[in-house]
The first five atom37 places (N, CA, C, CB, O) and aatype in JSON, in Angstrom:
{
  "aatype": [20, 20, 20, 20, 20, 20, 20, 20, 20, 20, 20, 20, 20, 20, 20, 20, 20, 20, 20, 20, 20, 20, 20, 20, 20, 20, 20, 20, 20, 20, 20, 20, 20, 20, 20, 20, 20, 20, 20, 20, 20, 20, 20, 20, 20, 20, 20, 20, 20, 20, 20, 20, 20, 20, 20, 20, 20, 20, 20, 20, 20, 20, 20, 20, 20, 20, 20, 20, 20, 20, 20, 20, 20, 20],
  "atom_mask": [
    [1, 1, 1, 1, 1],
    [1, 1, 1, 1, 1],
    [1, 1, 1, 1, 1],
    [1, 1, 1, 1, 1],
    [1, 1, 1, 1, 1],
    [1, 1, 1, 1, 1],
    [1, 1, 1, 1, 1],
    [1, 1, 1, 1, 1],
    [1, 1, 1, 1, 1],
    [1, 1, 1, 1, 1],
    [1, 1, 1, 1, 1],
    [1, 1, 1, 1, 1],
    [1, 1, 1, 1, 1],
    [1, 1, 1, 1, 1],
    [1, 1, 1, 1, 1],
    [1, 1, 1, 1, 1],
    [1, 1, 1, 1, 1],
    [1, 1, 1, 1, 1],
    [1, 1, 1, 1, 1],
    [1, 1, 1, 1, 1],
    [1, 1, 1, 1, 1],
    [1, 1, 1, 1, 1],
    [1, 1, 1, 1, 1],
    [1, 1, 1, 1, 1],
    [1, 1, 1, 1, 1],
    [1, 1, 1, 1, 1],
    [1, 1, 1, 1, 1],
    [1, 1, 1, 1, 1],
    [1, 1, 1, 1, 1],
    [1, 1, 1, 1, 1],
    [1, 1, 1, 1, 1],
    [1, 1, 1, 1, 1],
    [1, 1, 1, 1, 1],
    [1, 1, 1, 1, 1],
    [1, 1, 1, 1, 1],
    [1, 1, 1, 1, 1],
    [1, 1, 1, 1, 1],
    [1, 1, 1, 1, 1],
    [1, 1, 1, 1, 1],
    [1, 1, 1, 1, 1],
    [1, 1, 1, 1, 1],
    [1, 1, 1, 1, 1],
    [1, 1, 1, 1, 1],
    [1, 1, 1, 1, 1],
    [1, 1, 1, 1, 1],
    [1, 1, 1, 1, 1],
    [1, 1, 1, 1, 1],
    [1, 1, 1, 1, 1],
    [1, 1, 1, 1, 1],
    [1, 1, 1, 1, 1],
    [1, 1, 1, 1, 1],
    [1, 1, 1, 1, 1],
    [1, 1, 1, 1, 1],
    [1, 1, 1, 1, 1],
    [1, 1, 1, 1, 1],
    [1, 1, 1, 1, 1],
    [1, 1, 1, 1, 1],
    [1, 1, 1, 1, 1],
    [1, 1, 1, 1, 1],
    [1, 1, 1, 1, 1],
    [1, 1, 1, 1, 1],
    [1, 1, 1, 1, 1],
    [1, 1, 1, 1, 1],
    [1, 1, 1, 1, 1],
    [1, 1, 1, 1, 1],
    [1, 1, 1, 1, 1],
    [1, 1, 1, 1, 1],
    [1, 1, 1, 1, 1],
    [1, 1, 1, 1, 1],
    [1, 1, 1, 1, 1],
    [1, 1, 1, 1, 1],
    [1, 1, 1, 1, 1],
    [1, 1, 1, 1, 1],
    [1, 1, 1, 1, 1]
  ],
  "atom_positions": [
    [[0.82, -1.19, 0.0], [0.0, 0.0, 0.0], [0.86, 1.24, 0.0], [-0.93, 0.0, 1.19], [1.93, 1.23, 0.61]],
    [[0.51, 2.16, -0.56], [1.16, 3.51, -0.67], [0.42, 4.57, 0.51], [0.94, 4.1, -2.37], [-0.74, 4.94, 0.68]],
    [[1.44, 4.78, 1.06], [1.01, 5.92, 2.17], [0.46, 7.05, 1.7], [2.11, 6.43, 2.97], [0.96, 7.53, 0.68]],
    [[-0.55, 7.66, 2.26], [-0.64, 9.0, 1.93], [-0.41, 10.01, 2.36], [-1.34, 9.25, 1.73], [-0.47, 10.33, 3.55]],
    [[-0.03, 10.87, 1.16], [1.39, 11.89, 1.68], [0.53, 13.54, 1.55], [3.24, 11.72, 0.17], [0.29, 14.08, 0.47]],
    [[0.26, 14.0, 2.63], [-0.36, 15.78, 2.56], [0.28, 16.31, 1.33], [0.19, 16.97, 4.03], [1.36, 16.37, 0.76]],
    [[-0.87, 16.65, 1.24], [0.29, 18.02, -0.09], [0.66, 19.52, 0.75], [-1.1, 18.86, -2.02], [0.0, 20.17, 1.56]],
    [[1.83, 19.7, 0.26], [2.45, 21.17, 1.03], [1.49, 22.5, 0.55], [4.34, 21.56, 0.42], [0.53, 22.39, -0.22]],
    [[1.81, 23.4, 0.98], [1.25, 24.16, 0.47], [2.27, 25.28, 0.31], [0.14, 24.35, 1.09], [2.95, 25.59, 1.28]],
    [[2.46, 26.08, -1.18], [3.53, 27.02, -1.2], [3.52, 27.8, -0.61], [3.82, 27.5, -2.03], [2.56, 28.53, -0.34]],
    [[5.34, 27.87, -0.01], [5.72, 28.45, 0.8], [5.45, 30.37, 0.66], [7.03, 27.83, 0.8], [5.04, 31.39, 1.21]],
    [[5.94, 29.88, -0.28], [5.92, 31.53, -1.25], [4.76, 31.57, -1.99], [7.23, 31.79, -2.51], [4.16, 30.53, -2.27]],
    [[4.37, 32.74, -2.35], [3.67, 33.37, -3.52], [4.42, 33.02, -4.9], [3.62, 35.0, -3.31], [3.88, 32.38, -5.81]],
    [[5.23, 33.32, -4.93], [6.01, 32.99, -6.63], [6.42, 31.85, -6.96], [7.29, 33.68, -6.99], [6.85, 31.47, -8.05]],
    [[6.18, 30.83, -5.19], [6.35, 29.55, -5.93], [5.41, 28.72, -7.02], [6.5, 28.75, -4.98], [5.93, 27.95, -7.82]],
    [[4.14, 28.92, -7.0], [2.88, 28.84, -7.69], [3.57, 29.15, -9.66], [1.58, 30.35, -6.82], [3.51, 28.38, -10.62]],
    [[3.99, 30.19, -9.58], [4.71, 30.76, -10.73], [5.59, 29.9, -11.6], [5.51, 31.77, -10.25], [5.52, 29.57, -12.79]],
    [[6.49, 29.64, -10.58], [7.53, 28.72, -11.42], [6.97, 27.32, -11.58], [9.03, 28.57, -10.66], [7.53, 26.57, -12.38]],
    [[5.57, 26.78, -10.7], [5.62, 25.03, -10.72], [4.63, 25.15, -12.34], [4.51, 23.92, -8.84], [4.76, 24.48, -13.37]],
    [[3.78, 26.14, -12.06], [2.85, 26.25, -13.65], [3.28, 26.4, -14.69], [2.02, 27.18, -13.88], [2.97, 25.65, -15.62]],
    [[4.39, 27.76, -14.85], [5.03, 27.77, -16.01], [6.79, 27.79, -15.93], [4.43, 28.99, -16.72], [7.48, 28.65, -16.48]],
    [[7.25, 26.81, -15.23], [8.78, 26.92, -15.11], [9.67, 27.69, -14.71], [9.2, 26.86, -15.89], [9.13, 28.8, -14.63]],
    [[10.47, 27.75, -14.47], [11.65, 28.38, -13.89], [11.82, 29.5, -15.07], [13.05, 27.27, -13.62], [11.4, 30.66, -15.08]],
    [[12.67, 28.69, -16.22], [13.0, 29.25, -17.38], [12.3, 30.76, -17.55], [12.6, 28.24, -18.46], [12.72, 31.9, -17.36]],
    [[10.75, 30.09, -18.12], [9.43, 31.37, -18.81], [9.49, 32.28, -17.55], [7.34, 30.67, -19.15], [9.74, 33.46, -17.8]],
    [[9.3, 31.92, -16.09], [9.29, 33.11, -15.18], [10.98, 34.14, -15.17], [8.91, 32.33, -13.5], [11.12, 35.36, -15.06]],
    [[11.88, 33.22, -15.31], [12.9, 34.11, -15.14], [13.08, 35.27, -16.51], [14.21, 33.15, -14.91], [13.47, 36.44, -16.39]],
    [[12.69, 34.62, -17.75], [12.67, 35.3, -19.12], [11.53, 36.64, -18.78], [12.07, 34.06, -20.52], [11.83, 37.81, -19.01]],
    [[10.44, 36.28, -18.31], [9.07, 37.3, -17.81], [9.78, 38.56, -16.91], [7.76, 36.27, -16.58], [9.48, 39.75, -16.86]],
    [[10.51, 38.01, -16.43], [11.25, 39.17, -15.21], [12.04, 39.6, -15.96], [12.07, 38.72, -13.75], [11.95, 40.83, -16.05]],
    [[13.09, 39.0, -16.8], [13.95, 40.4, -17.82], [13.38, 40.75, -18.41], [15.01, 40.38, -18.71], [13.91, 41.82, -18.7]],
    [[12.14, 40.63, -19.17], [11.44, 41.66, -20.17], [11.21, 43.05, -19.04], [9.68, 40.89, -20.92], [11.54, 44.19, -19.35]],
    [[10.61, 42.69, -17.78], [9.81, 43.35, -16.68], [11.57, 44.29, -16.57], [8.96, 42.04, -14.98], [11.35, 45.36, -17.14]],
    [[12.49, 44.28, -16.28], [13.76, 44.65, -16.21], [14.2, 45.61, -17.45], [14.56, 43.41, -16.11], [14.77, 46.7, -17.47]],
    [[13.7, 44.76, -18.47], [14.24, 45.66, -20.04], [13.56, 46.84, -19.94], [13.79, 44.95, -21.71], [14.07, 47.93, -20.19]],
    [[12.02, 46.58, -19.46], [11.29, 47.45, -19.54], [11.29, 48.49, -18.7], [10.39, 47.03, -19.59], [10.73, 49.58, -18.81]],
    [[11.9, 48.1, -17.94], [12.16, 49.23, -16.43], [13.42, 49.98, -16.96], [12.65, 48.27, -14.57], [13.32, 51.21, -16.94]],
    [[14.68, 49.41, -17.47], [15.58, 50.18, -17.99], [15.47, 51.16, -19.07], [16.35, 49.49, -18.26], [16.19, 52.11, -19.39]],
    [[14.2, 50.6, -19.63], [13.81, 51.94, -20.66], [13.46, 53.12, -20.45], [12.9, 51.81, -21.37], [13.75, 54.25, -20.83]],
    [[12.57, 52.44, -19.54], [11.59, 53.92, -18.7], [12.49, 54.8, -17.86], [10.25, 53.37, -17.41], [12.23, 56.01, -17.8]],
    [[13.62, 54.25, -17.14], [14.74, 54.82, -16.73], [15.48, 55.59, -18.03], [15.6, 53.71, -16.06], [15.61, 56.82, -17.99]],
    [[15.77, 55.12, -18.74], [16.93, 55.67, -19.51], [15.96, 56.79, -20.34], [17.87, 54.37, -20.56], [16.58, 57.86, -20.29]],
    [[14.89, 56.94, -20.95], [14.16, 57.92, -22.0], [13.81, 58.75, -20.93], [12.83, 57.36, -23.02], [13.27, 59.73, -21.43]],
    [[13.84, 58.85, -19.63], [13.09, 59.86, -18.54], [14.03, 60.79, -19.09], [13.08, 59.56, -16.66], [13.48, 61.89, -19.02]],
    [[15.13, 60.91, -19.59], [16.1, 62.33, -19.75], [15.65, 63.07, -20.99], [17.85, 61.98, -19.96], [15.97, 64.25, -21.12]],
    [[14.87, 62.41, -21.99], [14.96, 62.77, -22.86], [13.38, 63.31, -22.89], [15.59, 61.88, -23.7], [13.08, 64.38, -23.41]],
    [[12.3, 62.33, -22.18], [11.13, 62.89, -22.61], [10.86, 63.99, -21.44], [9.95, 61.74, -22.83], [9.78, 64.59, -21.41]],
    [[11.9, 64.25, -20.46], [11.91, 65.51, -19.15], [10.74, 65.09, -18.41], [11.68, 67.36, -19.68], [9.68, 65.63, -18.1]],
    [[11.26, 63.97, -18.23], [9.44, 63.18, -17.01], [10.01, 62.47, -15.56], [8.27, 61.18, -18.11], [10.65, 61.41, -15.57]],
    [[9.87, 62.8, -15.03], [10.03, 62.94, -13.44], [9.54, 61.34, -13.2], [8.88, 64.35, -12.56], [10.18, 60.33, -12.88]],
    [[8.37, 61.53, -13.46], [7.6, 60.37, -13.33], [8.37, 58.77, -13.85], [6.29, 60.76, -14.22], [8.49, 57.67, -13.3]],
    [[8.72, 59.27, -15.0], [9.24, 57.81, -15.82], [10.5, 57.27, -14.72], [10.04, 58.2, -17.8], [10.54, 56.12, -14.28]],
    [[11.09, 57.91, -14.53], [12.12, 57.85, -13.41], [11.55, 57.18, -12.14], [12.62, 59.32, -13.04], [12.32, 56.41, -11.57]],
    [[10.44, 57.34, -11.65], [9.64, 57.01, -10.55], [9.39, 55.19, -11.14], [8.04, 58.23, -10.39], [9.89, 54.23, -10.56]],
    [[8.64, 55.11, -12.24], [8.03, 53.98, -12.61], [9.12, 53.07, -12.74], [7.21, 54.12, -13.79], [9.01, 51.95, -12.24]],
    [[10.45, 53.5, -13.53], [11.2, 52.62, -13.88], [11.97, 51.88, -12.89], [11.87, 53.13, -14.69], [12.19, 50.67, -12.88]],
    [[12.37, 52.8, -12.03], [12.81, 52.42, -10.22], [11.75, 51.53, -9.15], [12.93, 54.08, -9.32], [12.2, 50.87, -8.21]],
    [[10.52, 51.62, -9.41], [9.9, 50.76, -9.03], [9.68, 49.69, -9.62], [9.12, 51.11, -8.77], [9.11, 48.77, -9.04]],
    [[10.12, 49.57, -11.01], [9.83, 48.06, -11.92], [11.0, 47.36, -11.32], [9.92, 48.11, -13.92], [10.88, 46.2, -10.91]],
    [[12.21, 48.03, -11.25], [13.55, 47.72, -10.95], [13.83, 47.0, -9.53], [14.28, 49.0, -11.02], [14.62, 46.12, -9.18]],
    [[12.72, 47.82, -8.82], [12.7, 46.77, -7.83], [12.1, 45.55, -7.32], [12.62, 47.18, -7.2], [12.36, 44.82, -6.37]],
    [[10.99, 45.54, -8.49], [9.23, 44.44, -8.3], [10.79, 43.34, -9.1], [6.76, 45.04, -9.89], [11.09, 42.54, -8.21]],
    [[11.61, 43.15, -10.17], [12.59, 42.25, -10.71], [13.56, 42.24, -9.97], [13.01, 42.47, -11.93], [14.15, 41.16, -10.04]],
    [[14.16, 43.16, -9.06], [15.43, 41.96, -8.12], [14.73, 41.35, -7.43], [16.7, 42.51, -7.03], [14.94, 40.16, -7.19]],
    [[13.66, 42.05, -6.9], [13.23, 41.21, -5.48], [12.97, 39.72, -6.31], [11.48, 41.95, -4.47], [13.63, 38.72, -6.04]],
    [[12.11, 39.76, -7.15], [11.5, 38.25, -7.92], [12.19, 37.3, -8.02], [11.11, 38.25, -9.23], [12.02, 36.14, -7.65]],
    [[13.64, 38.17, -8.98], [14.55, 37.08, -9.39], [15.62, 36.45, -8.8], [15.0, 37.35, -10.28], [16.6, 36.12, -9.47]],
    [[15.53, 36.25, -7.54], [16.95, 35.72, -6.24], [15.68, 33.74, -5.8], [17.1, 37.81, -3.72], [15.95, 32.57, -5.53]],
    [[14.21, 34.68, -6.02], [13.01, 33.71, -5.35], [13.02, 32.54, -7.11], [10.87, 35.02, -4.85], [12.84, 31.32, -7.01]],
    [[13.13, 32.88, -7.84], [13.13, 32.03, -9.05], [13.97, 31.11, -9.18], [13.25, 32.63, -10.09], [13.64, 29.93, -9.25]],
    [[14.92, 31.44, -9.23], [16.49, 30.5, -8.63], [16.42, 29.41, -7.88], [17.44, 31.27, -7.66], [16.62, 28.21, -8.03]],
    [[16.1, 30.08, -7.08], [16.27, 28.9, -5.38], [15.27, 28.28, -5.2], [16.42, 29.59, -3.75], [15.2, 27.48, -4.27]],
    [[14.13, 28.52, -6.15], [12.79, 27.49, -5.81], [12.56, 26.34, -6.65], [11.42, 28.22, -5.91], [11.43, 25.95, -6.32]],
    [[12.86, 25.82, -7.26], [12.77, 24.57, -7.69], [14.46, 23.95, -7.36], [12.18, 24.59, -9.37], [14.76, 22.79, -7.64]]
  ]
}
């Protein structure tokens, strides 16, 4: 007979992420999220927007935090 074994429940929020669509597609999802943050950073000089500077620094941070948790979970 086979014991029965509880299922865990994720630890994390982003673990859900990587078991559905992989490690790989989530880590690729976070450098687009990164490319895209470096844009909005880098054109803030040119289009004189305060703001873009604001957005891009906060994308910048929603992708380190993500991508250290992508790594280490599977």
């Amino acid at each position: 007979r086979q014991a029965s074994v509880k299922e865990k429940k994720p630890e994390h929020p982003l673990y859900s992420c990587v078991v559905c669509c992989g490690r790989k597609k989530c880590l690729l999802f976070n450098d687009v999220v990164l490319i895209i943050a470096t844009l909005h950073t880098g054109f803030s000089r040119r289009a004189k927007s305060f703001e873009m500077i604001l957005i891009g620094r906060f994308l910048e941070g929603i992708g380190a935090g993500r991508s250290p948790h992508y790594s280490m979970l599977m």
